[in-house]
Short mmCIF file of C-alpha atoms in Angstrom, two decimals:
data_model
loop_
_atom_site.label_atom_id
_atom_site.label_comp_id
_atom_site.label_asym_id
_atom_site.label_seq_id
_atom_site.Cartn_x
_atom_site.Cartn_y
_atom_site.Cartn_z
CA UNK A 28 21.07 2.66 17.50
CA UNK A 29 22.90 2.78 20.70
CA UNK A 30 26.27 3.85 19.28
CA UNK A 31 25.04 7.30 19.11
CA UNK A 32 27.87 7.84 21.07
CA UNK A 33 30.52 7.08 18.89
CA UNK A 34 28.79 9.00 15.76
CA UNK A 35 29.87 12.75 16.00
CA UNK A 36 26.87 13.35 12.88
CA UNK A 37 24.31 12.85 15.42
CA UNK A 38 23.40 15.35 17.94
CA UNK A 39 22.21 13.89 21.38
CA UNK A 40 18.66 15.52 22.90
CA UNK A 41 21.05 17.68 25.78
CA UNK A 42 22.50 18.99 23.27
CA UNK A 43 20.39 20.63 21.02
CA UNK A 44 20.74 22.81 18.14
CA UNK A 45 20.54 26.71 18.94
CA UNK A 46 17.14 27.91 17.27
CA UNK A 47 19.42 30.80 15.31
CA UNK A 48 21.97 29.04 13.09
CA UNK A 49 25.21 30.51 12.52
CA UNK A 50 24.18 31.40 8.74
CA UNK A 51 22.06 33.89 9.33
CA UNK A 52 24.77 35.96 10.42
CA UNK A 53 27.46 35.04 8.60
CA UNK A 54 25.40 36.02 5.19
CA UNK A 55 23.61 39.26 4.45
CA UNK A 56 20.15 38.86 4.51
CA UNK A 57 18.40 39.49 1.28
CA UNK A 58 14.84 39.73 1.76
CA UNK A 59 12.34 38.48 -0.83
CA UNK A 60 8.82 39.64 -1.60
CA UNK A 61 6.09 37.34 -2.49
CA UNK A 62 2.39 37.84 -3.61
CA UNK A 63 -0.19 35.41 -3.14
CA UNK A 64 -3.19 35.22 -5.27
CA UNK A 65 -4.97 37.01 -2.82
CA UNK A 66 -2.70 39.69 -3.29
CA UNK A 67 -0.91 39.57 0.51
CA UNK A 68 2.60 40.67 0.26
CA UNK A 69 5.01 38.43 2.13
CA UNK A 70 8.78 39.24 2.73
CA UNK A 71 11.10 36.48 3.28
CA UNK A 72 14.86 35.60 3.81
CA UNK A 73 16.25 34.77 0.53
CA UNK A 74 17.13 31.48 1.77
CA UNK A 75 13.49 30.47 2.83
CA UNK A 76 12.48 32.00 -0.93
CA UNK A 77 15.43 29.59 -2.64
CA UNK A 78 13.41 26.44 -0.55
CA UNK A 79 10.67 26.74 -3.14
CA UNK A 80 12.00 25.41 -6.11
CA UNK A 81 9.45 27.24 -8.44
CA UNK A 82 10.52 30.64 -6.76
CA UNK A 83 14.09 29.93 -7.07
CA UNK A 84 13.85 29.16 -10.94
CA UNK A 85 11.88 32.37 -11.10
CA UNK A 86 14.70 34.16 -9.73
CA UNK A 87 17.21 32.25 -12.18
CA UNK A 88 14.98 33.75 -14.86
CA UNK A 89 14.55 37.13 -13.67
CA UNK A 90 16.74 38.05 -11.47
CA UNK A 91 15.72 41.63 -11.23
CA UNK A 92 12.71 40.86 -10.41
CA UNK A 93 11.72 42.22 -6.81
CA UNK A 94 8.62 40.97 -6.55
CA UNK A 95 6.84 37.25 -7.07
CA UNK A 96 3.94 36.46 -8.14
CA UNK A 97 2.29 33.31 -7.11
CA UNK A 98 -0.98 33.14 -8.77
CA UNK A 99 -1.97 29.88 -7.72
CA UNK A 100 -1.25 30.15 -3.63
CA UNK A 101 -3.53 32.05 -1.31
CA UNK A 102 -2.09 33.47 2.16
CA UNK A 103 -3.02 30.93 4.17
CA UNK A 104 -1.36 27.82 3.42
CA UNK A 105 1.19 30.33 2.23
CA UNK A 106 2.40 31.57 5.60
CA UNK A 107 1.94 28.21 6.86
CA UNK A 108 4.29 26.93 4.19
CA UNK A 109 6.74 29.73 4.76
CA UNK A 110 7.08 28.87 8.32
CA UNK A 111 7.52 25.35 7.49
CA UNK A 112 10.65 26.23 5.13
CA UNK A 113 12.03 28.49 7.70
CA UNK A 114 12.50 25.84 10.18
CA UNK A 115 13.34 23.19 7.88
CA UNK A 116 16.53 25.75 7.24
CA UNK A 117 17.73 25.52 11.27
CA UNK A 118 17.70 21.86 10.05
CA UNK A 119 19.92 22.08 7.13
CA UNK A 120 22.38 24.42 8.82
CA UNK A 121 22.53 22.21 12.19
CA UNK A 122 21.10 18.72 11.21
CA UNK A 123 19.36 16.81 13.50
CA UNK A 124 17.37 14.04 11.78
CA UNK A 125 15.27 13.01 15.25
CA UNK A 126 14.34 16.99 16.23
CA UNK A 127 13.99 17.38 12.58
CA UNK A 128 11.18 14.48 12.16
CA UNK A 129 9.65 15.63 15.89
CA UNK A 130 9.56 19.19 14.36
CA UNK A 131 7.85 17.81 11.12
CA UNK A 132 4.90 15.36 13.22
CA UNK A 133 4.23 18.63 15.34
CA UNK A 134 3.50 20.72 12.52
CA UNK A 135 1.13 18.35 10.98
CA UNK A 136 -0.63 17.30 14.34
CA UNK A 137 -1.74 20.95 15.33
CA UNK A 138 -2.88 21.69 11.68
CA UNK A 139 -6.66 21.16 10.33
CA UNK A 140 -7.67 18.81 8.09
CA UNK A 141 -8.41 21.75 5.65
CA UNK A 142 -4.92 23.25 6.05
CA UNK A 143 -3.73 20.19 5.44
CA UNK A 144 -5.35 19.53 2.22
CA UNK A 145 -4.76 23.21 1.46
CA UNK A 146 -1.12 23.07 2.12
CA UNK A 147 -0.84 20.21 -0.78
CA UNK A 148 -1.00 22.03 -3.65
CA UNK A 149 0.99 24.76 -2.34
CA UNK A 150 3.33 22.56 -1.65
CA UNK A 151 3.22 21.11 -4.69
CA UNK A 152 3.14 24.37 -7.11
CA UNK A 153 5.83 25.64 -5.14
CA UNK A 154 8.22 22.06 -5.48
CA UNK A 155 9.33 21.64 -1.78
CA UNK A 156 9.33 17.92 -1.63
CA UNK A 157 10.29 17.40 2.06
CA UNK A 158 6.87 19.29 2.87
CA UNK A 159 4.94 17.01 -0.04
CA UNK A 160 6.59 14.16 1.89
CA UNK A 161 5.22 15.54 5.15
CA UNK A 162 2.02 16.27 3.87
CA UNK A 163 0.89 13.35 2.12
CA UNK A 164 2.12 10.95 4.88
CA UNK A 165 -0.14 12.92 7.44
CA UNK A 166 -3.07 12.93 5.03
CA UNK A 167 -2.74 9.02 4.87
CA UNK A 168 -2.18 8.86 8.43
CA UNK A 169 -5.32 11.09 8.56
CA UNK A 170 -7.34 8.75 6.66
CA UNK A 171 -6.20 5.54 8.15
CA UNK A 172 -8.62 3.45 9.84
CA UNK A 173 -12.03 6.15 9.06
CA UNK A 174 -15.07 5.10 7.61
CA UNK A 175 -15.81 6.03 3.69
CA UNK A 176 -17.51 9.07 4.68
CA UNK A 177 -15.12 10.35 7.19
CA UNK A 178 -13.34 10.64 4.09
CA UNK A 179 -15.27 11.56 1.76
CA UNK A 180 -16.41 14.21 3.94
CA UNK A 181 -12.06 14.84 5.02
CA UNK A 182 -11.05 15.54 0.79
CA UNK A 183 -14.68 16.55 0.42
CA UNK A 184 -15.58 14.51 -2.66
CA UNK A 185 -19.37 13.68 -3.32
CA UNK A 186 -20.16 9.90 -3.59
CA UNK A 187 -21.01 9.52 -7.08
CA UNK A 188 -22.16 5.55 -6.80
CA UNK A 189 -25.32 4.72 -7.45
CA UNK A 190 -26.94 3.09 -4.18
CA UNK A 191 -26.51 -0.61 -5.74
CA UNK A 192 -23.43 -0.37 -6.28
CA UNK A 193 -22.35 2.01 -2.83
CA UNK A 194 -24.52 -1.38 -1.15
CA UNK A 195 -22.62 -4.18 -3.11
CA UNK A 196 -18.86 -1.93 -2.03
CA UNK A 197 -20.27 -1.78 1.32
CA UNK A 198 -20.75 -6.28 1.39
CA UNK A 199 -17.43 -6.76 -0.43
CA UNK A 200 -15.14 -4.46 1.65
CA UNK A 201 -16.87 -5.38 4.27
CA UNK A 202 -13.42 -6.53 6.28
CA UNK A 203 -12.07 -3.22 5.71
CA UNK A 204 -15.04 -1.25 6.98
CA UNK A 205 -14.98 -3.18 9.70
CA UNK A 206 -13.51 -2.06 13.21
CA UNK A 207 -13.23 1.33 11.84
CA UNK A 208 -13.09 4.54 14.39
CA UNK A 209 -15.75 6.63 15.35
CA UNK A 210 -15.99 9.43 13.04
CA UNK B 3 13.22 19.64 -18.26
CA UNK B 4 13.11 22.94 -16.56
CA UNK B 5 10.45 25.09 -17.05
CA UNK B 6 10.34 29.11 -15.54
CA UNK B 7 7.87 30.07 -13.14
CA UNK B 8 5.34 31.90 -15.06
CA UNK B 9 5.51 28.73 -17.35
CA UNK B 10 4.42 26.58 -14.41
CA UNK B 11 1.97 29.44 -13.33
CA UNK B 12 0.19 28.80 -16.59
CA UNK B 13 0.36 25.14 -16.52
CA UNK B 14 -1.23 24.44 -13.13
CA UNK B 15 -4.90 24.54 -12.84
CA UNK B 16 -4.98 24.92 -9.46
CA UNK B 17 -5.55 28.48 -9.28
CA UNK B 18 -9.81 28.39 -8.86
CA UNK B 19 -9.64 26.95 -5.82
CA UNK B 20 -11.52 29.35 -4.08
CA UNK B 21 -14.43 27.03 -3.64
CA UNK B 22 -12.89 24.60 -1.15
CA UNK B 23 -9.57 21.66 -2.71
CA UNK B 24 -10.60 18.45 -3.51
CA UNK B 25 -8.07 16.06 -3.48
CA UNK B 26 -9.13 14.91 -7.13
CA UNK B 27 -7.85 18.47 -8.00
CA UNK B 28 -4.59 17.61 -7.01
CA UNK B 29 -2.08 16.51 -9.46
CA UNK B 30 -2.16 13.20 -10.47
CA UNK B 31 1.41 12.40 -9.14
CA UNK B 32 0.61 13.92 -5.80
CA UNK B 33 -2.34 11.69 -5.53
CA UNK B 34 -0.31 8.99 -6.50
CA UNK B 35 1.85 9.50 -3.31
CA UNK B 36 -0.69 9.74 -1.02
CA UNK B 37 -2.21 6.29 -1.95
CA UNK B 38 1.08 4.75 -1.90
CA UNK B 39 1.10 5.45 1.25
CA UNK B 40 -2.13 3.60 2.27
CA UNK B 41 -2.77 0.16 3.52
CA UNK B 42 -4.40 -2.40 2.16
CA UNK B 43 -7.83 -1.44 4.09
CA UNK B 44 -7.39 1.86 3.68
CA UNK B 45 -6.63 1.56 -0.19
CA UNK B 46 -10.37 -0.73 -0.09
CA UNK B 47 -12.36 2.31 1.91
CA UNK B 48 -10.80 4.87 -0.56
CA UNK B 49 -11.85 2.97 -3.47
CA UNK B 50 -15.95 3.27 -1.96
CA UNK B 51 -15.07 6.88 -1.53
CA UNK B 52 -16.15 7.36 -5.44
CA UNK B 53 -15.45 6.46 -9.05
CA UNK B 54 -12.78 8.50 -10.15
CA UNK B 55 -11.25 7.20 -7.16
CA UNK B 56 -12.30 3.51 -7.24
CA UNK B 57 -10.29 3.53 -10.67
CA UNK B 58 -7.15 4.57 -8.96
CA UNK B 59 -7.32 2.65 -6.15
CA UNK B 60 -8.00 -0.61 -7.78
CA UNK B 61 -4.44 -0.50 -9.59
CA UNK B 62 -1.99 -3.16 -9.93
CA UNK B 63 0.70 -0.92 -8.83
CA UNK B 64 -0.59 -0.10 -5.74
CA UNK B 65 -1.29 -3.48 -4.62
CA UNK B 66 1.59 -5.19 -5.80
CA UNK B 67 3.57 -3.77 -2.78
CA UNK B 68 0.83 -5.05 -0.74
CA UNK B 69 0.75 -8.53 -2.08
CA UNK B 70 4.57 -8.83 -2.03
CA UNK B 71 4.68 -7.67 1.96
CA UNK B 72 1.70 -10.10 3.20
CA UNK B 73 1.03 -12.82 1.22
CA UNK B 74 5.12 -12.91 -1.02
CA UNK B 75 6.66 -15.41 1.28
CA UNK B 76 3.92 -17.80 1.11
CA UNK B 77 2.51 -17.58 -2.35
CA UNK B 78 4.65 -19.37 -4.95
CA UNK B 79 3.87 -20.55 -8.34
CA UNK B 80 1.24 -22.92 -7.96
CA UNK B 81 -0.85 -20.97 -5.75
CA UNK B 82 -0.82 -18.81 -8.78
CA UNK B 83 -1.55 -21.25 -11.25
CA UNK B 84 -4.55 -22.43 -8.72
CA UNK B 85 -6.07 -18.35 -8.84
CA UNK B 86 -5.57 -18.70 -12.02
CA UNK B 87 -7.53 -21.81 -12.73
CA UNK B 88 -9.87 -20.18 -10.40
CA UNK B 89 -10.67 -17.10 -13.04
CA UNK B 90 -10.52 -20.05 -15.63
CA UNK B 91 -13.42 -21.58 -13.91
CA UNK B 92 -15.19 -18.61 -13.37
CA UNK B 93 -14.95 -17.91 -16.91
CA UNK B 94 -16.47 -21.03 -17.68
CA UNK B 95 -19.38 -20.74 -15.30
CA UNK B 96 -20.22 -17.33 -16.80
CA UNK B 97 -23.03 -18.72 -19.13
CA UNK B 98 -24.50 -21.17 -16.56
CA UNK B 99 -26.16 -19.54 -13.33
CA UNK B 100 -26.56 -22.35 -11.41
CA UNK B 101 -22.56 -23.01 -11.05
CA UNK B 102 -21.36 -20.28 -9.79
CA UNK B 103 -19.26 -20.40 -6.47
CA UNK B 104 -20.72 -18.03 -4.05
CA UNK B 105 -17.69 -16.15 -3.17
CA UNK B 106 -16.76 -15.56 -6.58
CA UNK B 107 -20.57 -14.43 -7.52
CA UNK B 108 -19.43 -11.18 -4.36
CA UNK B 109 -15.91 -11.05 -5.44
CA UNK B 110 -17.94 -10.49 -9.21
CA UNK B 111 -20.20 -8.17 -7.70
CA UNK B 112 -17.44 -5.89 -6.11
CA UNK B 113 -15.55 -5.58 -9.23
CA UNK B 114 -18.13 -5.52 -11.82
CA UNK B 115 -20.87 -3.79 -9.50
CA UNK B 116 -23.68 -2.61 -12.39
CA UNK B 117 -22.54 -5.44 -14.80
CA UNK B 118 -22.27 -9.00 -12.89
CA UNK B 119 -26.13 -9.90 -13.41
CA UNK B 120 -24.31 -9.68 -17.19
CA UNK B 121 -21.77 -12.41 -17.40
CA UNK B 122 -21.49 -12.25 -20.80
CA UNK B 123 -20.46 -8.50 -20.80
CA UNK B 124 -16.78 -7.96 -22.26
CA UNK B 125 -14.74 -6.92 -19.54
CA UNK B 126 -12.86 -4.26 -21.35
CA UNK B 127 -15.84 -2.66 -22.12
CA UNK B 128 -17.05 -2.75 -18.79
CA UNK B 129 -13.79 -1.56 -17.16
CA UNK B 130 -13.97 1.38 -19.37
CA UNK B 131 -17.42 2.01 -18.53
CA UNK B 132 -17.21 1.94 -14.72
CA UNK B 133 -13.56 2.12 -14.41
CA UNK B 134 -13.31 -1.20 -12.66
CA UNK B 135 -10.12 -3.47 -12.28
CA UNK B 136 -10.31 -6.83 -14.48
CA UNK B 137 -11.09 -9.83 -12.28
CA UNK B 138 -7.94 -10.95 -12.22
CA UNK B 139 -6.25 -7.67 -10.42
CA UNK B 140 -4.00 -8.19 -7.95
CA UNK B 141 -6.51 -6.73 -5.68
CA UNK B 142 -9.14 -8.68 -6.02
CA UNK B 143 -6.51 -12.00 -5.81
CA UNK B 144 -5.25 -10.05 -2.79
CA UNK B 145 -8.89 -9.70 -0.96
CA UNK B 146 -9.32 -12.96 -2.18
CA UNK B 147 -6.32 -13.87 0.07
CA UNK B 148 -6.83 -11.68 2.95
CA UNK B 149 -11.12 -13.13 3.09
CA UNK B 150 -9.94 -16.36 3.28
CA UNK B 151 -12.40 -17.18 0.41
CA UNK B 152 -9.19 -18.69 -1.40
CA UNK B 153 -7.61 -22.01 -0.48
CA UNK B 154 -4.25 -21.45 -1.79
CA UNK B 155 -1.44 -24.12 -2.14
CA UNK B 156 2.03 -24.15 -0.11
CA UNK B 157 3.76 -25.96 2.64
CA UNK B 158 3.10 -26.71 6.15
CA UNK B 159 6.26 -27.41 8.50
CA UNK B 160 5.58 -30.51 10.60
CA UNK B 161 4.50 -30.20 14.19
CA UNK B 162 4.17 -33.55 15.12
CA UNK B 163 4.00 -34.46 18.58
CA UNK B 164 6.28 -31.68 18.80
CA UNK B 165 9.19 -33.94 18.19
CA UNK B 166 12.21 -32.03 17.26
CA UNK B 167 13.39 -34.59 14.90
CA UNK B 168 10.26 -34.01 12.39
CA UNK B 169 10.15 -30.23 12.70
CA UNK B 170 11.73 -29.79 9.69
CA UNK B 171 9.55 -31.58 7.50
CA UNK B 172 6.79 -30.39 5.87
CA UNK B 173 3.58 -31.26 4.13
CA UNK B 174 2.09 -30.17 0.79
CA UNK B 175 -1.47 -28.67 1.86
CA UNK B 176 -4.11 -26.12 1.35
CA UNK B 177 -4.61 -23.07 3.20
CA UNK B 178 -7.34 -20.66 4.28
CA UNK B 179 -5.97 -17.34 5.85
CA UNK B 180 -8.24 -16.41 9.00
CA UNK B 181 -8.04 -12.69 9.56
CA UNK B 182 -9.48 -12.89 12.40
CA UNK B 183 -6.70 -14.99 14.25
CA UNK B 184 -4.32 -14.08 11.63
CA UNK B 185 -3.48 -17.78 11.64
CA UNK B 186 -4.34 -20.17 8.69
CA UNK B 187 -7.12 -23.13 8.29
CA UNK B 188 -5.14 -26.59 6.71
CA UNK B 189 -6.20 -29.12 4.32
CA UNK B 190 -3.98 -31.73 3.96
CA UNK B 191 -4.37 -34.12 0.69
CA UNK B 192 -5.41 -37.81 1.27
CA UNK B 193 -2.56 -40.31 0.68
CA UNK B 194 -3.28 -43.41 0.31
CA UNK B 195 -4.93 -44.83 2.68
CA UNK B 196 -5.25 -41.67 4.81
CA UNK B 197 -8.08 -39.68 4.56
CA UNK B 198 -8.04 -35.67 4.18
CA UNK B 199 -6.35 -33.99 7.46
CA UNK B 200 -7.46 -30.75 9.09
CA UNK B 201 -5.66 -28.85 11.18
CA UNK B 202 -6.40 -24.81 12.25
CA UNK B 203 -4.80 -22.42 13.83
CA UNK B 204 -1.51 -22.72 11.92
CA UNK B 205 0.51 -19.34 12.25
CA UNK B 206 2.92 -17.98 9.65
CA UNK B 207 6.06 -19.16 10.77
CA UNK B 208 4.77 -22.85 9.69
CA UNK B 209 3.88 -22.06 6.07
CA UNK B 210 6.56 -21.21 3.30
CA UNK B 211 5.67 -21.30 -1.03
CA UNK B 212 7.18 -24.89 -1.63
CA UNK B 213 10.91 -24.52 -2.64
CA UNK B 214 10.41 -25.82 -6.15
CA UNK B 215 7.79 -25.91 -9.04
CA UNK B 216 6.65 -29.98 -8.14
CA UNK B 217 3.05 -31.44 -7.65
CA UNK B 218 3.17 -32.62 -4.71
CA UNK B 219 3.00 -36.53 -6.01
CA UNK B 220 5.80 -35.90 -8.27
CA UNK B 221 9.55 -36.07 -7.73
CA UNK B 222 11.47 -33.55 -8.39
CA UNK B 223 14.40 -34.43 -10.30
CA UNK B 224 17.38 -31.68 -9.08
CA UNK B 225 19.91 -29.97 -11.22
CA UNK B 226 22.41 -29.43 -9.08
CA UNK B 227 23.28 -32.55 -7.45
CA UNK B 228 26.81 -32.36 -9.19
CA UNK B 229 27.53 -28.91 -7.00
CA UNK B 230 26.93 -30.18 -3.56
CA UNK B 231 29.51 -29.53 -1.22
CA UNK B 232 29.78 -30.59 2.00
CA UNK B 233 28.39 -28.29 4.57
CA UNK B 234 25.13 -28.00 2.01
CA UNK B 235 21.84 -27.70 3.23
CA UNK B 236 19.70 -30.62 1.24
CA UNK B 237 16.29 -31.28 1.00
CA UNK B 238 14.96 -34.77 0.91
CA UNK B 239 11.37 -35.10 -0.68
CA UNK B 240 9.29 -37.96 0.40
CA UNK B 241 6.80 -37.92 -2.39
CA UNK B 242 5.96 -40.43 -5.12
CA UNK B 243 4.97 -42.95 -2.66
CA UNK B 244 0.74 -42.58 -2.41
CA UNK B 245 0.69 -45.85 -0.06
CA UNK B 246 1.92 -42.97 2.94
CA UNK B 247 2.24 -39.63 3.42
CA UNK B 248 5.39 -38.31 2.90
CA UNK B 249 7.57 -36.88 5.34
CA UNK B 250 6.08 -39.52 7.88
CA UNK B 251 8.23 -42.63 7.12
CA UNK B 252 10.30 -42.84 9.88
CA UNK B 253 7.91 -41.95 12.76
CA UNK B 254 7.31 -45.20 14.32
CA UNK B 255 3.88 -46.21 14.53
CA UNK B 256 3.25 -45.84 17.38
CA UNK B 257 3.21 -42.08 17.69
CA UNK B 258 -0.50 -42.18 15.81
#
């Protein structure tokens, strides 16, 4: 680790990456329009639109389409999702693997546990795997060391034991509910 | 295979979500990643969370990783055989009340939790009914494990009056993991004419699986004698010799 030095792939913290990469100039930018299921229009550089796999095959499809659909995505975890793409862009075009995973833990820590969960599916329908990766990593981060109800109560799933059994579960997991953190 | 967009916008079913995501709407290989990523606890408190999820969570798959991590350097093939003969016995005490070890009447209870006042029951039935692991899981041989509740054989390295020159022997011997210390509890076998040894405390670095498949009052008769070179690291065994324990011939007597 401490022949960063020598390695001219990795880019020291005085010497960050400028927030506009060269790209964006270099290239026309073609802006793309996307609907969410709750009908909110969205425009977005074509290269943020080509970071969702799903869109991109859409395109490949259909491309004179001006307008996609996404049926299954509402605005919120949309936007939230666009934003995320966006950035992860400044990354591809100047990589920096350590501002890169500092960007990704910030943009997890400030969201809700709902946006979270909401963001997973998006993620998903949409096929942007670094943001899946994100996601579900900060969901089981989430999770880790909470009592069954926290999460229960985090993916909001109804306990569907009877009280025997939720009893015996409770007595044979007992070390793992143990030292738990306040809810 | 590719499929187009309005293809995949008729496939998913996530589109009614209006009423709040559960995460047992999410696509089973999504779910699948996010339990990957739990530890064991974790993967324990998940499986209380409900049944749909208790059936996941309970999976070889997911504990294998687990079992290889923690327990892999340790467990070898005769601790195996030993869980195994454990299940056997279990098994065997299904019909008869009175005989069944305590921590496998819980372990029973966990797994089978509407069924193990049933012995009898056919698992497979009963797995299918409640979506429970079989007994013999990895999980439950992992909790068994992690609980201490299962005296597992493998080999103890030698601390002896901290001599150097017997630090590299070791002793056949049973273990108890304690979580709490995250050290072990040691049963050493009688030999001879010495008696059952005890020793706790015992941290990881002392224990390894034993290096071949032998009872410990067997020899073990090596293949590969003729391929010895010099600069070879051997093993010598001092087994097959129940007047002493092994390992201990050369410590003069009066180190006792």
């Amino acid at each position: 680790m401490s022949s960063s030095t020598d390695s001219p792939t990795l880019t020291t913290e005085t010497t960050q990456l400028s927030p506009q990469p060269d790209t964006e100039t270099a290239k026309p930018t073609k802006k793309i329009t996307l609907k969410s299921s709750d009908n909110q229009i969205f425009e977005v550089e074509e290269s943020v639109a080509m970071e969702f796999a799903t869109v991109k095959s859409f395109f490949e499809d259909s491309p004179s389409t001006d307008t996609v659909p996404l049926p299954n995505v509402t605005a919120k975890p949309l936007s939230q999702v666009i934003e995320f793409c966006k950035e992860q862009i400044k990354f591809k075009a100047n990589p920096d693997e350590a501002q890169k995973k500092k960007y990704n833990a910030e943009f997890v820590t400030e969201k809700s546990d709902k946006d979270l969960v909401d963001m997973i599916p998006v993620a998903n329908y949409l096929e942007i795997k670094d943001l899946l990766d994100v996601l579900n990593q900060a969901v089981a981060d989430r999770i880790e060391n909470k009592s069954v109800e926290y999460v229960r109560s985090f993916f909001g799933i109804d306990n569907d034991f009877t009280a025997e059994e939720e009893a015996a579960l409770r007595r044979e997991h007992a070390w793992a509910y143990e030292g738990v953190d306040e809810d | 295979m590719r499929l187009s967009a309005s293809a995949r916008a008729e496939k998913s079913s996530l589109d009614d979500e209006a009423g709040g995501m559960s995460v047992l709407d999410l696509p089973e290989l999504v779910l699948e990643c996010i339990l990957e990523r739990l530890p064991p606890a974790e993967l324990c408190s998940m499986a209380g969370v409900c049944t749909s999820l208790r059936e996941r969570c309970v999976s070889d798959h997911l504990w294998e990783k687990h079992m290889k991590q923690k327990w892999g350097r340790v467990i070898g093939p005769a601790a195996y055989r030993e869980w195994q003969r454990h299940l056997a016995s279990r098994k065997d005490l299904g019909s008869c009340k009175q005989g069944k070890p305590k921590w496998f009447m819980r372990l029973l209870s966990m797994f089978w939790p509407s069924s193990w006042s049933t012995p009898k029951a056919d698992p497979i039935n009963n797995s299918k009914q409640r979506s429970s692991p079989p007994v013999n899981s990895i999980m439950s041989w992992y909790l068994a494990l992690e609980t201490g509740k299962f005296w597992f054989p493998a080999q103890v390295f030698n601390r002896e009056n901290g001599d150097v020159g017997f630090m590299l022997s070791c002793y056949d011997a049973s273990l108890s993991y304690d979580q709490g210390t995250d050290a072990f509890q040691v049963r050493y076998p009688s030999h001879g004419r010495r008696a059952i040894a005890t020793e706790s405390g015992v941290p990881w670095e002392r224990l390894r699986a034993p290096p071949f498949d032998t009872s410990p009052h067997d020899l073990h008769i090596s293949d590969c004698l003729n391929d010895v070179r010099p600069g070879d690291h051997i093993e010598i065994q001092w087994r097959k010799n129940k007047e002493f324990p092994y390992g201990l011939f050369s410590i003069p007597e009066t180190c006792y």
